[in-house]
């Protein structure tokens, strides 16, 4: 079993910044990749950014140049630095991890989500 705990969401004004964190714990031999997804009301969940175990990153076009994903492998933690936030970034942000457990079983785990609201 793998657990993901997210933190850092909240209310911010347009143009502001927030930093999300997601820590993975449990049966973890290695982490293939971690990432952030978001879901706005009435919309499907969409990819925001991902980072692999080789530090390769991928971003949604809508956040390129504004958001930065990073990871601390020693802490099994991924971060999302969000700058120049816009009202359209308002959503519940979910952490995701692709993990190889101690039994060599691969699992995809989701966090519980953290609300990000961008509003004046």
Backbone as JSON, one array per atom type, in Angstrom:
{
  "sequence": "XXXXXXXXXXXXXXXXXXXXXXXXXXXXXXXXXXXXXXXXXXXXXXXXXXXXXXXXXXXXXXXXXXXXXXXXXXXXXXXXXXXXXXXXXXXXXXXXXXXXXXXXXXXXXXXXXXXXXXXX",
  "N": [[0.84, -1.19, 0.0], [0.48, 2.22, -0.81], [0.63, 5.54, 0.23], [-0.38, 8.88, -0.4], [0.19, 12.15, 0.56], [-0.99, 15.32, 0.32], [-0.3, 18.84, 0.33], [-0.54, 22.44, 0.74], [-2.39, 23.84, -0.79], [-4.86, 26.47, -1.36], [-6.3, 29.8, -1.1], [-5.64, 32.33, -3.39], [-4.69, 35.45, -4.85], [-5.16, 36.58, -8.26], [-2.22, 36.38, -10.25], [-0.64, 35.71, -8.16], [1.27, 33.31, -6.14], [1.65, 29.83, -5.37], [2.74, 26.91, -3.6], [2.64, 23.53, -4.0], [2.85, 20.43, -2.25], [3.64, 16.95, -2.17], [3.83, 14.02, -0.49], [5.0, 10.74, -0.59], [4.43, 7.57, 0.91], [4.89, 4.33, 2.49], [4.76, 1.06, 1.04], [7.34, 1.2, -0.82], [9.57, 0.61, -3.27], [10.71, 1.77, -5.45], [10.15, 4.78, -7.32], [8.61, 5.39, -10.29], [7.51, 7.61, -11.58], [6.11, 10.8, -10.71], [3.36, 13.05, -10.38], [1.17, 15.86, -11.09], [-2.26, 16.49, -11.32], [-5.33, 18.09, -12.27], [-8.7, 19.07, -11.5], [-11.35, 20.88, -12.48], [-14.55, 22.32, -11.56], [-17.18, 20.64, -13.17], [-15.59, 19.79, -15.21], [-13.29, 17.5, -16.87], [-10.7, 15.56, -15.28], [-7.39, 16.7, -15.68], [-4.03, 16.56, -16.96], [-1.39, 18.24, -15.33], [1.4, 18.46, -14.71], [4.26, 16.3, -14.93], [6.93, 14.29, -13.56], [9.73, 12.27, -14.04], [11.7, 9.43, -12.81], [14.15, 10.0, -13.77], [14.23, 12.65, -13.82], [13.0, 13.82, -15.95], [10.68, 16.04, -17.33], [7.23, 16.97, -17.93], [4.78, 19.14, -19.16], [1.51, 20.59, -19.14], [0.3, 22.57, -21.82], [-0.99, 24.86, -21.0], [0.17, 25.63, -18.62], [2.85, 25.92, -18.96], [5.89, 27.62, -18.44], [4.9, 28.94, -16.28], [4.4, 27.2, -14.16], [6.34, 24.95, -12.16], [7.59, 21.75, -11.8], [9.1, 19.62, -9.41], [11.22, 17.27, -7.65], [12.09, 15.55, -4.62], [13.93, 12.97, -4.27], [14.97, 11.53, -2.16], [13.18, 11.99, -0.15], [10.89, 11.05, -1.22], [9.09, 12.87, -2.36], [7.15, 15.21, -4.18], [6.97, 18.39, -5.74], [5.05, 21.28, -6.67], [5.53, 24.25, -7.99], [3.73, 27.08, -8.39], [3.32, 29.86, -10.25], [2.32, 33.21, -11.21], [-0.49, 32.89, -11.16], [-3.75, 32.21, -12.47], [-7.3, 32.88, -12.7], [-8.43, 30.73, -14.07], [-6.89, 28.62, -13.28], [-8.01, 27.62, -11.08], [-9.0, 24.85, -9.26], [-9.33, 21.45, -8.07], [-6.41, 19.97, -7.06], [-4.62, 17.08, -7.75], [-2.32, 14.71, -6.6], [-0.21, 12.24, -8.06], [1.26, 9.01, -8.26], [3.5, 6.67, -9.65], [4.43, 3.67, -8.73], [6.82, 1.21, -7.7], [6.47, -1.42, -5.6], [7.72, -3.06, -2.57], [7.29, -5.74, -3.01], [7.65, -5.94, -5.65], [5.46, -5.29, -7.06], [3.65, -3.19, -9.21], [2.04, -0.07, -8.82], [-0.47, 2.44, -9.22], [-1.12, 5.37, -7.67], [-3.32, 7.73, -6.14], [-3.58, 10.95, -4.62], [-5.58, 12.63, -2.07], [-6.41, 15.06, -2.92], [-6.15, 18.64, -3.22], [-7.46, 21.84, -2.72], [-7.2, 24.56, -4.91], [-7.72, 27.91, -5.25], [-8.1, 30.66, -7.24], [-8.64, 33.9, -7.03], [-9.88, 37.25, -6.84]],
  "CA": [[0.0, 0.0, 0.0], [1.17, 3.49, -0.9], [-0.2, 6.68, 0.57], [0.09, 10.19, -0.84], [-0.36, 13.25, 1.36], [-0.78, 16.59, -0.35], [-0.47, 20.06, 1.14], [-0.14, 23.68, 0.1], [-3.44, 24.53, -1.51], [-5.46, 27.61, -0.67], [-6.85, 30.92, -1.85], [-4.61, 33.29, -3.79], [-5.15, 36.42, -5.84], [-4.55, 36.45, -9.59], [-0.84, 36.83, -10.28], [0.07, 35.21, -7.0], [1.98, 32.03, -6.21], [1.44, 28.78, -4.37], [3.59, 25.74, -3.76], [2.03, 22.3, -3.54], [3.76, 19.33, -1.92], [3.0, 15.63, -2.09], [4.78, 13.05, 0.06], [4.6, 9.34, -0.72], [4.93, 6.69, 1.96], [4.37, 2.97, 2.43], [5.58, 0.05, 0.37], [7.95, 1.86, -1.98], [10.91, 0.19, -3.67], [11.16, 2.86, -6.32], [9.07, 5.57, -7.92], [8.87, 5.63, -11.71], [7.16, 8.99, -11.87], [5.08, 11.46, -9.91], [2.8, 14.15, -11.15], [0.02, 16.62, -10.62], [-3.41, 16.62, -12.2], [-6.33, 18.97, -11.66], [-10.07, 18.92, -11.98], [-12.21, 22.03, -12.19], [-15.97, 21.93, -11.52], [-17.81, 20.4, -14.44], [-14.6, 19.42, -16.23], [-12.56, 16.26, -16.64], [-9.37, 15.69, -14.7], [-6.4, 16.9, -16.72], [-2.64, 16.57, -16.55], [-0.74, 19.54, -15.14], [2.84, 18.25, -14.9], [4.81, 15.06, -14.41], [8.38, 14.2, -13.5], [10.13, 10.87, -13.95], [12.83, 9.15, -11.92], [15.36, 10.58, -14.38], [14.0, 14.1, -13.78], [12.37, 14.31, -17.17], [9.41, 16.69, -16.99], [6.23, 17.2, -18.97], [3.83, 20.13, -18.69], [0.4, 21.0, -19.98], [0.61, 23.83, -22.5], [-1.61, 25.97, -20.28], [0.95, 26.01, -17.45], [4.26, 26.07, -19.31], [6.44, 28.93, -18.16], [4.35, 29.46, -15.02], [4.49, 26.16, -13.13], [7.56, 24.14, -12.18], [7.53, 20.54, -11.0], [10.4, 19.13, -8.96], [11.08, 16.17, -6.7], [13.15, 15.19, -3.71], [13.86, 11.51, -4.3], [15.29, 11.0, -0.82], [11.98, 12.14, 0.67], [9.72, 10.58, -2.0], [8.2, 14.02, -2.37], [7.1, 16.01, -5.39], [6.5, 19.75, -5.51], [4.57, 22.04, -7.82], [5.59, 25.69, -7.77], [2.78, 27.71, -9.3], [3.47, 31.31, -10.29], [1.43, 33.93, -12.14], [-1.73, 32.13, -11.17], [-4.9, 32.8, -13.14], [-8.56, 32.3, -12.22], [-8.68, 29.45, -14.73], [-6.12, 27.58, -12.6], [-8.82, 27.16, -9.95], [-9.35, 23.44, -9.4], [-8.76, 20.53, -7.08], [-5.17, 19.42, -7.6], [-4.37, 15.73, -7.27], [-0.99, 14.12, -6.79], [-0.24, 10.89, -8.63], [2.56, 8.35, -8.21], [3.65, 5.36, -10.3], [5.35, 3.12, -7.72], [7.16, -0.21, -7.6], [6.49, -1.76, -4.19], [8.75, -3.99, -2.11], [6.99, -7.05, -3.6], [7.82, -5.73, -7.09], [4.18, -4.98, -7.67], [3.51, -1.8, -9.64], [0.74, 0.51, -8.49], [-0.72, 3.86, -9.5], [-1.83, 5.87, -6.49], [-3.77, 9.12, -6.17], [-3.81, 11.63, -3.36], [-6.97, 12.99, -1.79], [-6.7, 16.33, -3.58], [-6.07, 19.88, -2.45], [-8.16, 22.9, -3.46], [-6.52, 25.8, -5.25], [-8.67, 28.89, -5.73], [-7.47, 31.9, -7.66], [-9.74, 34.86, -7.09], [-9.65, 38.52, -6.17]],
  "C": [[0.88, 1.24, 0.0], [0.18, 4.58, -0.55], [0.47, 7.95, 0.07], [-0.6, 11.25, 0.01], [0.02, 14.56, 0.71], [-0.96, 17.75, 0.63], [-0.12, 21.27, 0.28], [-1.2, 24.4, -0.68], [-3.97, 25.72, -0.73], [-6.02, 28.63, -1.63], [-5.74, 31.92, -2.14], [-5.19, 34.24, -4.83], [-4.51, 36.15, -7.2], [-3.16, 37.08, -9.62], [0.0, 36.32, -9.13], [0.7, 33.85, -7.22], [1.54, 31.11, -5.09], [2.41, 27.66, -4.65], [2.89, 24.53, -3.16], [3.11, 21.26, -3.25], [2.97, 18.04, -1.84], [4.06, 14.63, -1.65], [4.2, 11.65, -0.05], [5.22, 8.52, 0.4], [4.31, 5.31, 1.8], [5.33, 2.02, 1.75], [6.15, 0.62, -0.93], [9.36, 1.32, -2.18], [11.54, 1.26, -4.52], [9.94, 3.56, -6.89], [9.44, 5.85, -9.37], [8.61, 7.08, -12.07], [6.15, 9.48, -10.86], [4.55, 12.63, -10.71], [1.62, 14.81, -10.46], [-1.02, 16.69, -11.72], [-4.39, 17.57, -11.52], [-7.69, 18.74, -12.29], [-10.88, 20.12, -11.51], [-13.67, 21.57, -12.21], [-16.53, 21.77, -12.92], [-16.86, 19.99, -15.55], [-13.92, 18.1, -15.87], [-11.21, 16.56, -15.98], [-8.34, 15.78, -15.84], [-4.99, 16.92, -16.13], [-2.16, 18.0, -16.39], [0.75, 19.38, -15.43], [3.24, 16.91, -14.32], [6.32, 15.13, -14.41], [8.76, 12.74, -13.28], [11.3, 10.69, -12.99], [14.16, 9.62, -12.5], [15.24, 12.09, -14.5], [13.5, 14.67, -15.09], [10.99, 14.86, -16.82], [8.52, 16.86, -18.21], [5.19, 18.13, -18.39], [2.66, 20.27, -19.67], [0.75, 22.35, -20.6], [0.11, 25.03, -21.69], [-0.79, 26.45, -19.08], [2.43, 26.2, -17.75], [4.73, 27.51, -19.08], [5.93, 29.54, -16.87], [4.52, 28.48, -13.87], [5.8, 25.4, -13.3], [7.38, 22.94, -11.26], [8.94, 20.1, -10.63], [10.17, 18.01, -7.96], [12.32, 16.03, -5.84], [13.07, 13.68, -3.56], [14.12, 10.9, -2.93], [14.08, 11.04, 0.1], [10.73, 11.61, -0.02], [8.65, 11.67, -2.09], [8.3, 14.76, -3.7], [6.49, 17.36, -5.05], [5.97, 20.34, -6.81], [4.58, 23.51, -7.43], [4.73, 26.35, -8.84], [2.9, 29.21, -9.18], [2.51, 31.91, -11.31], [0.09, 33.22, -12.27], [-2.87, 32.93, -11.77], [-6.18, 32.19, -12.57], [-8.85, 30.94, -12.84], [-7.82, 28.31, -14.17], [-6.89, 27.02, -11.39], [-9.3, 25.73, -10.2], [-8.91, 22.69, -8.14], [-7.54, 19.88, -7.73], [-4.88, 18.09, -6.92], [-2.94, 15.3, -7.58], [-1.16, 12.67, -7.27], [1.16, 10.3, -8.56], [2.5, 6.97, -8.84], [4.79, 4.66, -9.54], [5.59, 1.63, -7.94], [7.3, -0.53, -6.12], [7.57, -2.78, -3.86], [8.52, -5.41, -2.63], [7.11, -7.02, -5.12], [6.5, -5.48, -7.81], [4.11, -3.49, -8.0], [2.12, -1.28, -9.3], [0.72, 1.99, -8.88], [-1.6, 4.37, -8.36], [-2.16, 7.34, -6.66], [-3.88, 9.67, -4.76], [-5.27, 12.03, -3.22], [-7.38, 14.3, -2.45], [-6.58, 17.52, -2.66], [-6.63, 21.01, -3.32], [-7.24, 24.09, -3.67], [-7.56, 26.74, -5.86], [-7.95, 30.19, -6.02], [-8.58, 32.93, -7.9], [-9.35, 36.15, -6.36], [-10.79, 38.83, -5.21]]
}
